[in-house]
C-alpha cells in the first residue's frame, strides 16, 4: 500500500478463536481521535416534561401496508365479482365450506388456497384434479404479484394489490 | 406458514428460488420475476436436488429448515453447481441446512477444475470474506467433483455434460424422474456454437447439446439477451432468447423456462417478451410451452 505523506499505517496481529489474523489500521478510516466530551452535570439536561406518543402518530405517513383482492370473471351466478383478501387463509373450491366457493365444472372440492405470509400472498394448489394456473403456467405454489391471472377450471381471477398508508 | 411441498403424484416439483443472472437486483423493477441469482430445486418426496447456489438459495434453505424442524427424517440435499462464478455460489454461506446439525449437504461440481473445486468453494468462505468458515459448519458437508456420467439419487438419475461456450466452462444437468425429465442448462453462449456452416468441433457440440436436451419435459435454459442486445455483449457467455427458443423447439422440448434474466431487464420487458414468444410457439404444431422463470414459483413436471 502506498504511504501518503506522514500518515502512519501499522499492521497488527490479533489472536481470536479462528486463528491469527491481520488487521490494517489506517488513520483515514479510524474514528476521530478527539477525546469524548465529558458528561454534562445533572440539571443541564433536566427533562421538563414527558409526552406519550403513539407509534402510529409518529409513523402514520411512513408505514405501508398491503391491500389485495381477487377480481373474478366467468364464474357464473352466485360468485362475487370481487373478493377481498386479508390475513385469513382462503380456500377456493366446490365444497360448501370453502370461503370462496366456485361450484363449477373442472373445479375440485378443495381446489386451491390463498394465504398471507411475511407480507406476501401465496397461491397453492391443493392437489386438484385439473390444476391451478398462474399466467398460463400450472403451479403447485406461487407468490402472487399484481395483475397475475389465476385460472381454476374455467374461472379466471385477477389478483390485484395496492400499497396503502397505515 | 408456508406449506411444505411434498409430492403425492410422483411428479417432480421444480422450485425457482432465483432466476436473475450476473448479480442480484432487488427493487420494484424486478419484483415480479425476482432479483435473486440462480437457484432451482427439484424435489421428489424426500430427494432434494438443487441446481446452483446463487442468492436465491437462502429462501430455499429457510423453507427446508422449517419443513424438517419437526421431522425425524434427516435432511439430505444434493447441490449441483453449474460453475463457480459469483452469481452461482454466493448463497452458500446463507444456506440454512448447512448450519443444521445432522443435515447432509453434498456439493457437486466439475472435475475440470482439476482438484481446485473444493479450494474455490472454501476460499469464498475464507475468514476475510465471511465470518463462518466452511469447516465451522455443523452439518455433514461434502464436496465432490463429478466422475462418471450419471448419479442415482433415490428415484432420480442425474446426468451431466461440460459446456465450453462460457468463460471458464460450465456444466449442464439432466434429471430423469419416474415420469418426466428436466434439464438445467444455464450459462452457455449458444450463439457461439450454433453458427451457420459450423466447423467440425461446433457441429459436434451442436449435436451433443441437442441430444442432451432432446424431448425434455422442461428445459430451464440461459436466455439472457435479446437479439438486438447481443452485438454489445458477444463473448459474455450467454444466449439470446431468439436462438434458445429455436434450438429448444428443434430438440422437441415440451416446455421451456427462459432463465438467467439480465439484471437490466425490468418486469415490464420480460412480460412483453413472454407474451411474444408464448404466442409464437403455442401456435405451432406441435406447440411448445414457453415461459419466463419466476422466483417464488413451484411447478409440477
Coordinates of C-alpha atoms in Angstrom, one line a residue:
Chain A
X1 CA 0.0 0.0 0.0
X2 CA 1.3 3.4 -0.8
X3 CA 2.1 5.6 2.2
X4 CA 0.8 9.0 1.6
X5 CA 2.5 11.9 3.4
X6 CA 3.4 11.2 7.0
X7 CA 0.3 9.1 7.8
X8 CA 1.1 6.1 9.9
X9 CA -0.1 2.7 8.7
X10 CA 0.5 0.0 11.1
X11 CA -0.2 -3.7 10.9
X12 CA -1.4 -5.5 14.0
X13 CA -1.7 -9.2 14.6
X14 CA -4.5 -10.4 16.8
X15 CA -5.5 -13.8 18.0
X16 CA -9.0 -15.0 18.2
X17 CA -10.9 -18.2 18.2
X18 CA -10.3 -18.7 14.5
X19 CA -6.6 -18.0 14.5
X20 CA -4.2 -15.3 13.9
X21 CA -5.4 -12.6 11.5
X22 CA -4.1 -9.4 10.1
X23 CA -5.8 -6.1 10.5
X24 CA -4.7 -2.9 8.8
X25 CA -5.1 0.2 10.8
X26 CA -5.3 3.2 8.5
X27 CA -5.8 6.6 10.3
X28 CA -8.0 7.7 7.5
X29 CA -10.6 5.2 8.5
X30 CA -10.2 5.4 12.2
X31 CA -12.7 7.3 14.3
X32 CA -11.8 10.8 15.3
X33 CA -9.1 10.7 18.0
X34 CA -10.6 13.7 19.8
X35 CA -11.5 12.6 23.4
X36 CA -15.2 12.2 24.0
X37 CA -16.9 15.2 25.7
X38 CA -17.3 15.0 29.4
X39 CA -20.8 14.3 30.5
X40 CA -22.8 17.4 31.4
X41 CA -23.6 17.9 35.0
X42 CA -27.1 16.8 36.1
X43 CA -29.6 19.5 35.8
X44 CA -28.3 20.9 32.5
X45 CA -30.3 18.3 30.5
X46 CA -33.1 18.0 33.0
X47 CA -36.3 16.8 31.5
X48 CA -39.1 19.3 31.7
X49 CA -42.0 17.1 30.7
X50 CA -42.8 13.7 29.3
X51 CA -45.1 13.3 26.3
X52 CA -46.6 10.0 25.5
X53 CA -46.6 9.4 21.7
X54 CA -48.3 6.6 19.9
X55 CA -46.1 4.8 17.4
X56 CA -48.8 5.3 14.7
X57 CA -48.7 9.0 15.2
X58 CA -45.0 9.1 14.6
X59 CA -45.0 6.7 11.6
X60 CA -48.5 7.3 10.3
X61 CA -47.4 8.5 6.9
X62 CA -44.4 6.2 6.7
X63 CA -45.6 2.6 7.4
X64 CA -47.1 0.9 4.3
X65 CA -49.5 -2.0 4.3
X66 CA -50.8 -4.2 1.6
X67 CA -54.4 -4.4 0.4
X68 CA -55.4 -7.1 -2.0
X69 CA -58.4 -8.6 -3.7
X70 CA -59.4 -11.0 -6.4
X71 CA -61.4 -9.8 -9.4
X72 CA -63.4 -12.8 -10.6
X73 CA -64.6 -13.4 -14.2
X74 CA -66.5 -16.2 -15.8
X75 CA -67.5 -17.8 -12.5
X76 CA -71.3 -17.9 -13.1
X77 CA -74.1 -17.0 -10.8
X78 CA -73.7 -16.8 -7.1
X79 CA -70.0 -16.0 -7.2
X80 CA -69.0 -12.4 -6.2
X81 CA -67.3 -10.2 -8.8
X82 CA -64.6 -9.3 -6.3
X83 CA -63.3 -11.0 -3.1
X84 CA -61.3 -9.1 -0.5
X85 CA -58.2 -10.8 0.8
X86 CA -57.0 -10.3 4.4
X87 CA -54.7 -12.3 6.8
X88 CA -57.1 -15.2 6.8
X89 CA -56.4 -18.3 4.6
X90 CA -59.0 -18.6 1.8
X91 CA -59.8 -22.0 0.3
X92 CA -61.3 -22.0 -3.2
X93 CA -63.4 -24.9 -4.4
X94 CA -66.7 -26.5 -4.9
X95 CA -67.3 -27.6 -1.3
X96 CA -69.7 -25.6 0.8
X97 CA -67.0 -25.0 3.5
X98 CA -64.8 -23.1 1.0
X99 CA -64.5 -19.4 1.8
X100 CA -64.6 -18.6 -1.9
X101 CA -67.0 -21.2 -3.3
X102 CA -66.7 -21.9 -7.0
X103 CA -69.4 -24.6 -7.6
X104 CA -68.4 -25.1 -11.3
X105 CA -67.2 -27.8 -13.6
X106 CA -63.5 -28.7 -13.5
X107 CA -63.1 -27.3 -10.0
X108 CA -62.2 -29.7 -7.2
X109 CA -63.9 -29.7 -3.9
X110 CA -60.9 -28.1 -2.3
X111 CA -59.0 -26.8 -5.3
X112 CA -56.6 -24.2 -4.1
X113 CA -55.9 -21.8 -1.2
X114 CA -54.6 -18.3 -0.9
X115 CA -52.7 -17.3 2.3
X116 CA -50.7 -14.4 3.6
X117 CA -47.2 -14.9 4.9
X118 CA -44.4 -12.4 5.6
X119 CA -46.1 -9.6 3.6
X120 CA -46.7 -11.8 0.5
X121 CA -49.8 -13.5 -0.8
X122 CA -49.3 -17.1 -1.9
X123 CA -51.5 -19.3 -4.1
X124 CA -51.2 -23.1 -3.5
X125 CA -52.8 -25.9 -5.4
X126 CA -54.5 -28.5 -3.1
X127 CA -53.7 -31.4 -5.4
X128 CA -56.7 -30.6 -7.5
X129 CA -57.7 -32.8 -10.4
X130 CA -57.3 -30.2 -13.2
X131 CA -54.6 -28.0 -11.8
X132 CA -54.2 -24.3 -10.8
X133 CA -52.6 -21.9 -13.3
X134 CA -50.9 -18.5 -12.9
X135 CA -50.5 -16.6 -16.2
X136 CA -50.9 -19.9 -18.1
X137 CA -48.3 -21.9 -16.1
X138 CA -49.5 -24.7 -13.9
X139 CA -48.3 -24.2 -10.4
X140 CA -48.0 -26.1 -7.2
X141 CA -47.4 -22.9 -5.4
X142 CA -46.7 -19.3 -6.4
X143 CA -46.1 -15.9 -4.8
X144 CA -48.8 -13.7 -6.2
X145 CA -48.0 -10.4 -7.9
X146 CA -50.2 -7.5 -9.0
X147 CA -52.3 -8.4 -12.0
X148 CA -51.5 -12.1 -12.0
X149 CA -54.1 -14.1 -13.8
X150 CA -55.2 -17.2 -11.8
X151 CA -57.2 -19.9 -13.6
X152 CA -59.2 -22.5 -11.8
X153 CA -61.3 -24.6 -14.1
X154 CA -63.0 -22.1 -16.4
X155 CA -62.9 -19.4 -13.8
X156 CA -60.5 -16.5 -14.2
X157 CA -59.3 -14.5 -11.2
X158 CA -57.1 -11.4 -11.3
X159 CA -55.0 -10.8 -8.2
X160 CA -54.9 -7.1 -7.5
X161 CA -52.8 -5.5 -4.8
X162 CA -52.1 -2.0 -3.7
X163 CA -49.8 -0.4 -1.2
X164 CA -51.6 1.7 1.3
X165 CA -50.5 4.1 4.1
X166 CA -51.5 2.8 7.5
Chain B
X1 CA -46.9 -20.6 7.4
X2 CA -45.7 -21.8 4.0
X3 CA -46.9 -25.2 3.3
X4 CA -44.4 -28.0 2.7
X5 CA -44.5 -29.0 -0.9
X6 CA -44.2 -32.8 -1.0
X7 CA -45.0 -35.0 -3.9
X8 CA -48.0 -37.2 -3.8
X9 CA -48.3 -37.9 -7.6
X10 CA -44.8 -38.9 -8.5
X11 CA -44.4 -35.6 -10.4
X12 CA -41.3 -33.6 -9.9
X13 CA -41.7 -30.4 -8.1
X14 CA -39.5 -27.7 -9.6
X15 CA -38.9 -24.6 -7.5
X16 CA -37.5 -21.3 -8.8
X17 CA -35.7 -19.5 -6.0
X18 CA -33.5 -17.2 -8.1
X19 CA -33.8 -16.6 -11.8
X20 CA -31.7 -13.5 -12.3
X21 CA -28.3 -13.6 -13.9
X22 CA -25.0 -12.0 -13.0
X23 CA -25.9 -10.0 -9.9
X24 CA -28.8 -9.8 -7.5
X25 CA -31.1 -7.0 -8.5
X26 CA -33.7 -6.2 -5.8
X27 CA -36.3 -3.4 -6.3
X28 CA -39.6 -2.5 -7.8
X29 CA -38.4 -3.1 -11.4
X30 CA -37.7 -6.8 -10.7
X31 CA -40.3 -7.6 -8.1
X32 CA -42.3 -10.0 -10.3
X33 CA -39.6 -12.2 -11.7
X34 CA -37.3 -11.6 -8.8
X35 CA -33.9 -10.3 -8.2
X36 CA -32.1 -13.3 -6.6
X37 CA -29.4 -15.1 -8.6
X38 CA -29.8 -18.7 -9.8
X39 CA -31.1 -21.4 -7.7
X40 CA -33.5 -24.1 -8.8
X41 CA -34.7 -27.1 -6.8
X42 CA -36.0 -30.4 -8.0
X43 CA -37.9 -32.4 -5.4
X44 CA -39.4 -35.9 -5.4
X45 CA -40.6 -36.9 -1.9
X46 CA -37.5 -36.6 0.3
X47 CA -35.0 -36.5 -2.5
X48 CA -33.8 -32.9 -2.8
X49 CA -31.7 -31.8 -5.8
X50 CA -30.6 -28.2 -6.1
X51 CA -29.0 -26.5 -9.1
X52 CA -26.7 -23.6 -8.3
X53 CA -26.4 -21.6 -5.1
X54 CA -27.0 -18.0 -6.1
X55 CA -28.6 -15.7 -3.5
X56 CA -31.9 -17.4 -4.1
X57 CA -30.8 -20.5 -2.2
X58 CA -31.3 -18.6 1.1
X59 CA -35.1 -18.8 0.8
X60 CA -34.9 -22.5 -0.2
X61 CA -32.8 -23.2 2.8
X62 CA -35.2 -21.4 5.1
X63 CA -38.1 -23.5 3.7
X64 CA -36.2 -26.8 4.1
X65 CA -35.3 -25.9 7.7
X66 CA -38.9 -25.2 8.5
X67 CA -40.1 -28.3 6.8
X68 CA -37.6 -30.6 8.6
X69 CA -37.7 -28.9 12.0
X70 CA -40.3 -31.3 13.5
X71 CA -39.5 -34.4 11.4
X72 CA -37.5 -37.4 12.5
X73 CA -36.0 -37.9 9.0
X74 CA -32.7 -36.3 8.3
X75 CA -32.5 -33.7 5.6
X76 CA -30.2 -34.6 2.7
X77 CA -29.6 -32.0 0.0
X78 CA -27.6 -32.6 -3.2
X79 CA -26.4 -29.3 -4.6
X80 CA -25.1 -29.4 -8.2
X81 CA -23.2 -26.3 -9.3
X82 CA -23.0 -25.4 -12.9
X83 CA -19.8 -23.5 -12.3
X84 CA -18.3 -21.2 -9.6
X85 CA -18.9 -17.7 -10.9
X86 CA -20.1 -15.5 -8.0
X87 CA -23.8 -15.4 -9.1
X88 CA -23.9 -19.2 -8.7
X89 CA -22.2 -19.7 -5.4
X90 CA -22.7 -16.6 -3.3
X91 CA -25.7 -18.0 -1.4
X92 CA -23.8 -21.0 0.1
X93 CA -22.9 -19.1 3.3
X94 CA -26.6 -18.3 3.9
X95 CA -27.9 -21.8 3.2
X96 CA -29.7 -22.8 6.4
X97 CA -29.3 -26.6 6.1
X98 CA -25.5 -26.1 6.2
X99 CA -26.0 -24.9 9.8
X100 CA -28.2 -27.8 10.8
X101 CA -26.7 -30.5 12.9
X102 CA -27.3 -33.9 11.3
X103 CA -28.2 -32.5 7.9
X104 CA -26.3 -33.8 4.9
X105 CA -25.3 -31.3 2.3
X106 CA -23.3 -32.6 -0.7
X107 CA -22.0 -30.1 -3.2
X108 CA -21.1 -31.4 -6.7
X109 CA -19.1 -29.7 -9.4
X110 CA -16.9 -30.1 -12.4
X111 CA -13.8 -32.3 -12.3
X112 CA -12.4 -29.9 -15.0
X113 CA -11.2 -27.7 -12.1
X114 CA -8.5 -30.3 -11.6
X115 CA -8.8 -30.6 -7.9
X116 CA -9.4 -27.0 -7.2
X117 CA -13.2 -27.2 -6.9
X118 CA -13.2 -27.6 -3.2
X119 CA -10.5 -25.0 -2.7
X120 CA -12.6 -22.4 -4.7
X121 CA -15.7 -23.0 -2.5
X122 CA -13.7 -23.0 0.7
X123 CA -12.0 -19.8 -0.5
X124 CA -15.2 -17.8 -0.8
X125 CA -15.9 -18.7 2.9
X126 CA -12.4 -17.7 4.0
X127 CA -12.4 -15.6 7.1
X128 CA -11.6 -12.4 5.2
X129 CA -14.8 -12.8 3.2
X130 CA -17.3 -14.3 5.7
X131 CA -17.2 -14.8 9.5
X132 CA -18.0 -18.5 9.4
X133 CA -15.6 -20.8 7.6
X134 CA -16.8 -24.0 5.8
X135 CA -15.0 -26.1 8.4
X136 CA -17.1 -24.5 11.2
X137 CA -20.4 -25.5 9.6
X138 CA -22.2 -28.1 11.8
X139 CA -23.9 -30.0 9.0
X140 CA -22.3 -33.0 7.4
X141 CA -20.9 -31.2 4.3
X142 CA -19.1 -32.9 1.5
X143 CA -17.7 -31.5 -1.7
X144 CA -17.3 -33.8 -4.7
X145 CA -16.1 -33.5 -8.2
X146 CA -18.3 -35.4 -10.6
X147 CA -17.0 -38.6 -12.0
X148 CA -18.6 -40.9 -14.5
X149 CA -21.7 -40.0 -16.4
X150 CA -24.7 -40.5 -14.1
X151 CA -25.6 -40.5 -10.4
X152 CA -28.6 -42.2 -8.9
X153 CA -30.3 -40.4 -6.0
X154 CA -33.5 -42.1 -4.8
X155 CA -35.8 -42.4 -7.7
X156 CA -33.9 -39.8 -9.7
X157 CA -31.0 -40.1 -12.0
X158 CA -28.8 -37.1 -12.7
X159 CA -26.5 -36.9 -15.8
X160 CA -24.3 -34.0 -16.8
X161 CA -22.1 -32.7 -19.6
X162 CA -19.4 -30.0 -19.8
X163 CA -20.3 -26.8 -21.6
X164 CA -17.4 -25.0 -23.3
X165 CA -19.1 -21.8 -24.5
X166 CA -18.9 -19.9 -21.3
X167 CA -15.8 -18.2 -19.8
X168 CA -14.2 -20.9 -17.6
X169 CA -16.7 -23.5 -18.7
X170 CA -19.9 -24.8 -17.0
X171 CA -22.0 -27.9 -16.6
X172 CA -25.5 -28.8 -17.8
X173 CA -27.6 -31.3 -16.0
X174 CA -30.5 -33.6 -16.8
X175 CA -32.7 -35.2 -14.1
X176 CA -34.6 -38.3 -15.1
X177 CA -37.6 -38.8 -12.9
X178 CA -40.2 -41.6 -12.8
X179 CA -42.4 -39.9 -15.4
X180 CA -40.6 -36.9 -16.6
X181 CA -37.2 -35.3 -17.4
X182 CA -35.9 -31.9 -16.5
X183 CA -32.8 -30.2 -18.0
X184 CA -30.9 -27.4 -16.3
X185 CA -28.6 -25.7 -18.8
X186 CA -27.6 -22.3 -17.8
X187 CA -24.6 -20.1 -18.6
X188 CA -23.8 -21.0 -22.1
X189 CA -23.4 -18.9 -25.2
X190 CA -25.2 -21.0 -27.8
X191 CA -24.7 -18.2 -30.3
X192 CA -21.0 -19.1 -30.4
X193 CA -21.9 -22.8 -31.1
X194 CA -25.0 -22.7 -33.4
X195 CA -23.5 -20.7 -36.3
X196 CA -24.1 -21.2 -40.0
X197 CA -21.6 -23.5 -41.6
X198 CA -20.1 -24.8 -38.4
X199 CA -16.7 -26.4 -38.2
X200 CA -16.3 -30.0 -37.1
X201 CA -16.0 -29.0 -33.4
X202 CA -19.0 -26.8 -33.4
X203 CA -21.1 -29.4 -35.4
X204 CA -20.2 -31.9 -32.7
X205 CA -21.1 -29.6 -29.9
X206 CA -24.4 -28.8 -31.5
X207 CA -25.3 -32.4 -31.7
X208 CA -24.2 -33.1 -28.1
X209 CA -26.4 -30.2 -26.9
X210 CA -29.4 -31.2 -29.0
X211 CA -29.1 -34.8 -27.9
X212 CA -28.8 -33.8 -24.2
X213 CA -31.9 -31.6 -24.2
X214 CA -33.9 -33.8 -26.6
X215 CA -37.5 -34.4 -25.6
X216 CA -37.1 -32.8 -22.2
X217 CA -40.4 -32.2 -20.4
X218 CA -38.9 -29.0 -19.1
X219 CA -35.8 -27.2 -20.2
X220 CA -34.5 -24.4 -17.9
X221 CA -32.0 -22.6 -20.0
X222 CA -30.0 -19.4 -20.4
X223 CA -31.8 -16.7 -22.4
X224 CA -30.3 -13.6 -21.0
X225 CA -30.3 -11.3 -24.0
X226 CA -32.5 -10.2 -26.9
X227 CA -31.1 -10.4 -30.4
X228 CA -30.8 -6.6 -30.5
X229 CA -28.6 -6.5 -27.4
X230 CA -26.3 -9.4 -28.5
X231 CA -23.7 -7.5 -30.6
X232 CA -22.8 -5.4 -27.5
X233 CA -22.5 -8.5 -25.2
X234 CA -21.0 -11.1 -27.5
X235 CA -18.5 -13.2 -25.7
X236 CA -20.1 -12.7 -22.3
X237 CA -21.2 -16.4 -22.3
X238 CA -24.9 -16.1 -22.6
X239 CA -27.5 -16.9 -25.2
X240 CA -30.1 -14.9 -27.0
X241 CA -33.8 -15.7 -26.4
X242 CA -34.5 -16.0 -30.1
X243 CA -31.8 -18.6 -30.7
X244 CA -32.6 -20.5 -27.5
X245 CA -36.3 -20.9 -28.4
X246 CA -35.4 -22.1 -31.9
X247 CA -33.0 -24.7 -30.6
X248 CA -35.4 -25.9 -27.9
X249 CA -38.1 -26.3 -30.5
X250 CA -35.8 -28.2 -32.8
X251 CA -34.9 -30.6 -29.9
X252 CA -38.6 -31.2 -29.3
X253 CA -38.6 -29.8 -25.8
X254 CA -42.1 -29.7 -24.4
X255 CA -41.7 -26.7 -22.1
X256 CA -39.0 -24.1 -22.0
X257 CA -38.3 -21.9 -18.9
X258 CA -36.2 -18.9 -20.0
X259 CA -33.7 -18.3 -17.2
X260 CA -30.8 -16.2 -16.1
X261 CA -32.6 -12.9 -16.7
X262 CA -30.4 -9.9 -17.5
X263 CA -30.1 -7.5 -14.5
X264 CA -31.1 -4.6 -16.8
X265 CA -34.4 -6.3 -17.9
X266 CA -37.3 -5.0 -15.8
X267 CA -40.5 -7.0 -15.3
X268 CA -42.3 -5.0 -18.0
X269 CA -39.8 -6.1 -20.6
X270 CA -39.9 -9.8 -19.5
X271 CA -43.7 -9.7 -19.6
X272 CA -43.6 -8.4 -23.2
X273 CA -41.0 -11.0 -24.3
X274 CA -43.1 -13.7 -22.7
X275 CA -46.2 -12.6 -24.5
X276 CA -44.4 -12.5 -27.8
X277 CA -42.6 -15.9 -27.6
X278 CA -45.5 -17.7 -25.9
X279 CA -47.8 -16.8 -28.7
X280 CA -45.3 -17.7 -31.3
X281 CA -44.7 -21.3 -30.0
X282 CA -48.2 -22.0 -28.8
X283 CA -49.5 -21.7 -32.3
X284 CA -47.0 -24.2 -33.9
X285 CA -47.7 -27.9 -34.5
X286 CA -46.7 -29.4 -32.2
X287 CA -46.8 -26.5 -29.7
X288 CA -44.0 -25.7 -27.2
X289 CA -44.8 -24.1 -23.9
X290 CA -42.6 -21.1 -23.2
X291 CA -42.5 -19.1 -20.0
X292 CA -40.1 -16.9 -18.1
X293 CA -38.8 -18.5 -14.9
X294 CA -40.1 -16.5 -11.9
X295 CA -38.8 -16.5 -8.4
X296 CA -41.2 -17.9 -5.8
X297 CA -42.9 -20.3 -8.1
X298 CA -43.0 -24.1 -7.7
X299 CA -44.3 -26.0 -10.7
X300 CA -45.2 -29.7 -11.2
X301 CA -43.5 -31.6 -14.1

